Amino acid sequence: MITNFTQLVDKVKTVTPQTIAVVAAEGHATLGAIHRAISTGFAKAILFGNQLIIESLLAHYEIPDHSYTIIHQPNEQIAVSEAVTMVNQGKADILMKGIIGTDIF
């Protein structure tokens, strides 16, 4: 039985990393969360959004290149559609909302 956060993190480290499809990934809080998930070995990521902005923000984190893919799609509605398709096709396991309005997501 898991009784604290440390035990939860230890348990997560024993499972196969999940692929997270992140829509509108151009935010420090969003990429910070992805950084923590990758650092614990929980995840790898597919980052949808403006590639130049995402790359400039990623420079602040030490995320290995092989842990993420950037898909340049600045149109939020198309990015949502593409990310949902990836989850439906089994190419991603988890759908995550970044800096995007809930009405679109």
PDB file of C-alpha atoms in Angstrom:
ATOM      1  CA  MET A   1       0.000   0.000   0.000  1.00  0.00           C
ATOM      2  CA  ILE A   2       1.289   3.452  -0.933  1.00  0.00           C
ATOM      3  CA  THR A   3       1.169   5.843   2.016  1.00  0.00           C
ATOM      4  CA  ASN A   4       3.259   8.814   0.866  1.00  0.00           C
ATOM      5  CA  PHE A   5       4.445  10.660  -2.216  1.00  0.00           C
ATOM      6  CA  THR A   6       7.945   9.156  -2.136  1.00  0.00           C
ATOM      7  CA  GLN A   7       6.464   5.664  -2.310  1.00  0.00           C
ATOM      8  CA  LEU A   8       4.266   6.758  -5.214  1.00  0.00           C
ATOM      9  CA  VAL A   9       7.272   8.108  -7.138  1.00  0.00           C
ATOM     10  CA  ASP A  10       9.215   4.904  -6.428  1.00  0.00           C
ATOM     11  CA  LYS A  11       6.296   2.838  -7.763  1.00  0.00           C
ATOM     12  CA  VAL A  12       5.995   4.969 -10.897  1.00  0.00           C
ATOM     13  CA  LYS A  13       9.692   4.415 -11.625  1.00  0.00           C
ATOM     14  CA  THR A  14       9.024   0.682 -11.984  1.00  0.00           C
ATOM     15  CA  VAL A  15       6.428   0.977 -14.763  1.00  0.00           C
ATOM     16  CA  THR A  16       6.954   1.530 -18.468  1.00  0.00           C
ATOM     17  CA  PRO A  17       7.201   5.260 -19.265  1.00  0.00           C
ATOM     18  CA  GLN A  18       3.959   6.712 -20.587  1.00  0.00           C
ATOM     19  CA  THR A  19       3.830   9.036 -23.581  1.00  0.00           C
ATOM     20  CA  ILE A  20       2.107  12.324 -22.819  1.00  0.00           C
ATOM     21  CA  ALA A  21       0.639  14.373 -25.697  1.00  0.00           C
ATOM     22  CA  VAL A  22       0.787  17.991 -24.508  1.00  0.00           C
ATOM     23  CA  VAL A  23      -1.359  20.530 -26.358  1.00  0.00           C
ATOM     24  CA  ALA A  24      -0.107  24.149 -26.261  1.00  0.00           C
ATOM     25  CA  ALA A  25       3.105  23.234 -24.460  1.00  0.00           C
ATOM     26  CA  GLU A  26       4.481  26.794 -24.540  1.00  0.00           C
ATOM     27  CA  GLY A  27       4.488  27.461 -20.807  1.00  0.00           C
ATOM     28  CA  HIS A  28       6.973  27.190 -17.946  1.00  0.00           C
ATOM     29  CA  ALA A  29       4.500  25.436 -15.639  1.00  0.00           C
ATOM     30  CA  THR A  30       3.594  22.941 -18.349  1.00  0.00           C
ATOM     31  CA  LEU A  31       7.192  22.166 -19.287  1.00  0.00           C
ATOM     32  CA  GLY A  32       8.184  22.097 -15.612  1.00  0.00           C
ATOM     33  CA  ALA A  33       5.611  19.365 -15.016  1.00  0.00           C
ATOM     34  CA  ILE A  34       6.847  17.464 -18.068  1.00  0.00           C
ATOM     35  CA  HIS A  35      10.437  17.866 -16.863  1.00  0.00           C
ATOM     36  CA  ARG A  36       9.524  16.325 -13.501  1.00  0.00           C
ATOM     37  CA  ALA A  37       7.647  13.455 -15.168  1.00  0.00           C
ATOM     38  CA  ILE A  38      10.582  12.700 -17.472  1.00  0.00           C
ATOM     39  CA  SER A  39      13.138  13.064 -14.653  1.00  0.00           C
ATOM     40  CA  THR A  40      11.352  10.465 -12.539  1.00  0.00           C
ATOM     41  CA  GLY A  41      11.279   8.090 -15.491  1.00  0.00           C
ATOM     42  CA  PHE A  42       7.486   8.234 -15.652  1.00  0.00           C
ATOM     43  CA  ALA A  43       7.111   9.733 -19.098  1.00  0.00           C
ATOM     44  CA  LYS A  44       8.252  10.890 -22.460  1.00  0.00           C
ATOM     45  CA  ALA A  45       6.395  13.652 -24.275  1.00  0.00           C
ATOM     46  CA  ILE A  46       4.998  14.824 -27.571  1.00  0.00           C
ATOM     47  CA  LEU A  47       4.832  18.611 -27.359  1.00  0.00           C
ATOM     48  CA  PHE A  48       2.352  20.415 -29.628  1.00  0.00           C
ATOM     49  CA  GLY A  49       2.618  24.159 -30.190  1.00  0.00           C
ATOM     50  CA  ASN A  50       4.967  26.816 -31.482  1.00  0.00           C
ATOM     51  CA  GLN A  51       8.279  25.016 -31.909  1.00  0.00           C
ATOM     52  CA  LEU A  52      10.472  28.114 -31.505  1.00  0.00           C
ATOM     53  CA  ILE A  53       8.837  29.075 -28.215  1.00  0.00           C
ATOM     54  CA  ILE A  54       8.918  25.507 -26.901  1.00  0.00           C
ATOM     55  CA  GLU A  55      12.602  25.133 -27.815  1.00  0.00           C
ATOM     56  CA  SER A  56      13.514  28.410 -26.114  1.00  0.00           C
ATOM     57  CA  LEU A  57      11.691  27.347 -22.936  1.00  0.00           C
ATOM     58  CA  LEU A  58      13.228  23.864 -23.031  1.00  0.00           C
ATOM     59  CA  ALA A  59      16.659  25.499 -22.844  1.00  0.00           C
ATOM     60  CA  HIS A  60      15.904  26.156 -19.149  1.00  0.00           C
ATOM     61  CA  TYR A  61      15.451  22.454 -18.429  1.00  0.00           C
ATOM     62  CA  GLU A  62      17.832  19.548 -18.806  1.00  0.00           C
ATOM     63  CA  ILE A  63      15.493  17.244 -20.682  1.00  0.00           C
ATOM     64  CA  PRO A  64      17.243  14.673 -22.883  1.00  0.00           C
ATOM     65  CA  ASP A  65      16.373  15.132 -26.571  1.00  0.00           C
ATOM     66  CA  HIS A  66      15.272  11.511 -26.873  1.00  0.00           C
ATOM     67  CA  SER A  67      12.580  12.078 -24.204  1.00  0.00           C
ATOM     68  CA  TYR A  68      10.401  14.391 -26.253  1.00  0.00           C
ATOM     69  CA  THR A  69       9.226  15.236 -29.750  1.00  0.00           C
ATOM     70  CA  ILE A  70       8.024  18.675 -30.796  1.00  0.00           C
ATOM     71  CA  ILE A  71       5.227  18.941 -33.332  1.00  0.00           C
ATOM     72  CA  HIS A  72       5.013  22.494 -34.640  1.00  0.00           C
ATOM     73  CA  GLN A  73       1.306  23.252 -34.645  1.00  0.00           C
ATOM     74  CA  PRO A  74       0.485  26.790 -33.491  1.00  0.00           C
ATOM     75  CA  ASN A  75      -3.218  26.378 -34.347  1.00  0.00           C
ATOM     76  CA  GLU A  76      -4.739  25.234 -31.054  1.00  0.00           C
ATOM     77  CA  GLN A  77      -7.788  23.511 -32.542  1.00  0.00           C
ATOM     78  CA  ILE A  78      -5.677  21.497 -34.964  1.00  0.00           C
ATOM     79  CA  ALA A  79      -3.184  20.685 -32.185  1.00  0.00           C
ATOM     80  CA  VAL A  80      -6.008  19.327 -30.008  1.00  0.00           C
ATOM     81  CA  SER A  81      -7.299  17.211 -32.884  1.00  0.00           C
ATOM     82  CA  GLU A  82      -3.834  15.825 -33.671  1.00  0.00           C
ATOM     83  CA  ALA A  83      -3.093  15.048 -30.012  1.00  0.00           C
ATOM     84  CA  VAL A  84      -6.430  13.281 -29.514  1.00  0.00           C
ATOM     85  CA  THR A  85      -5.786  11.268 -32.676  1.00  0.00           C
ATOM     86  CA  MET A  86      -2.390  10.183 -31.301  1.00  0.00           C
ATOM     87  CA  VAL A  87      -4.032   8.971 -28.093  1.00  0.00           C
ATOM     88  CA  ASN A  88      -6.786   7.173 -30.032  1.00  0.00           C
ATOM     89  CA  GLN A  89      -4.180   5.484 -32.245  1.00  0.00           C
ATOM     90  CA  GLY A  90      -2.119   4.381 -29.239  1.00  0.00           C
ATOM     91  CA  LYS A  91       0.820   6.631 -30.144  1.00  0.00           C
ATOM     92  CA  ALA A  92       0.332   8.508 -26.852  1.00  0.00           C
ATOM     93  CA  ASP A  93      -1.066   7.300 -23.548  1.00  0.00           C
ATOM     94  CA  ILE A  94      -2.080  10.521 -21.814  1.00  0.00           C
ATOM     95  CA  LEU A  95      -3.579  13.770 -23.110  1.00  0.00           C
ATOM     96  CA  MET A  96      -2.434  16.911 -21.268  1.00  0.00           C
ATOM     97  CA  LYS A  97      -3.702  20.488 -21.487  1.00  0.00           C
ATOM     98  CA  GLY A  98      -1.071  23.210 -21.607  1.00  0.00           C
ATOM     99  CA  ILE A  99      -1.677  26.948 -22.097  1.00  0.00           C
ATOM    100  CA  ILE A 100      -4.991  26.618 -23.925  1.00  0.00           C
ATOM    101  CA  GLY A 101      -8.532  27.655 -23.132  1.00  0.00           C
ATOM    102  CA  THR A 102     -10.729  24.943 -21.696  1.00  0.00           C
ATOM    103  CA  ASP A 103     -13.406  25.788 -24.266  1.00  0.00           C
ATOM    104  CA  ILE A 104     -11.037  24.608 -27.023  1.00  0.00           C
ATOM    105  CA  PHE A 105      -9.556  21.668 -25.160  1.00  0.00           C
TER     106      PHE A 105
END
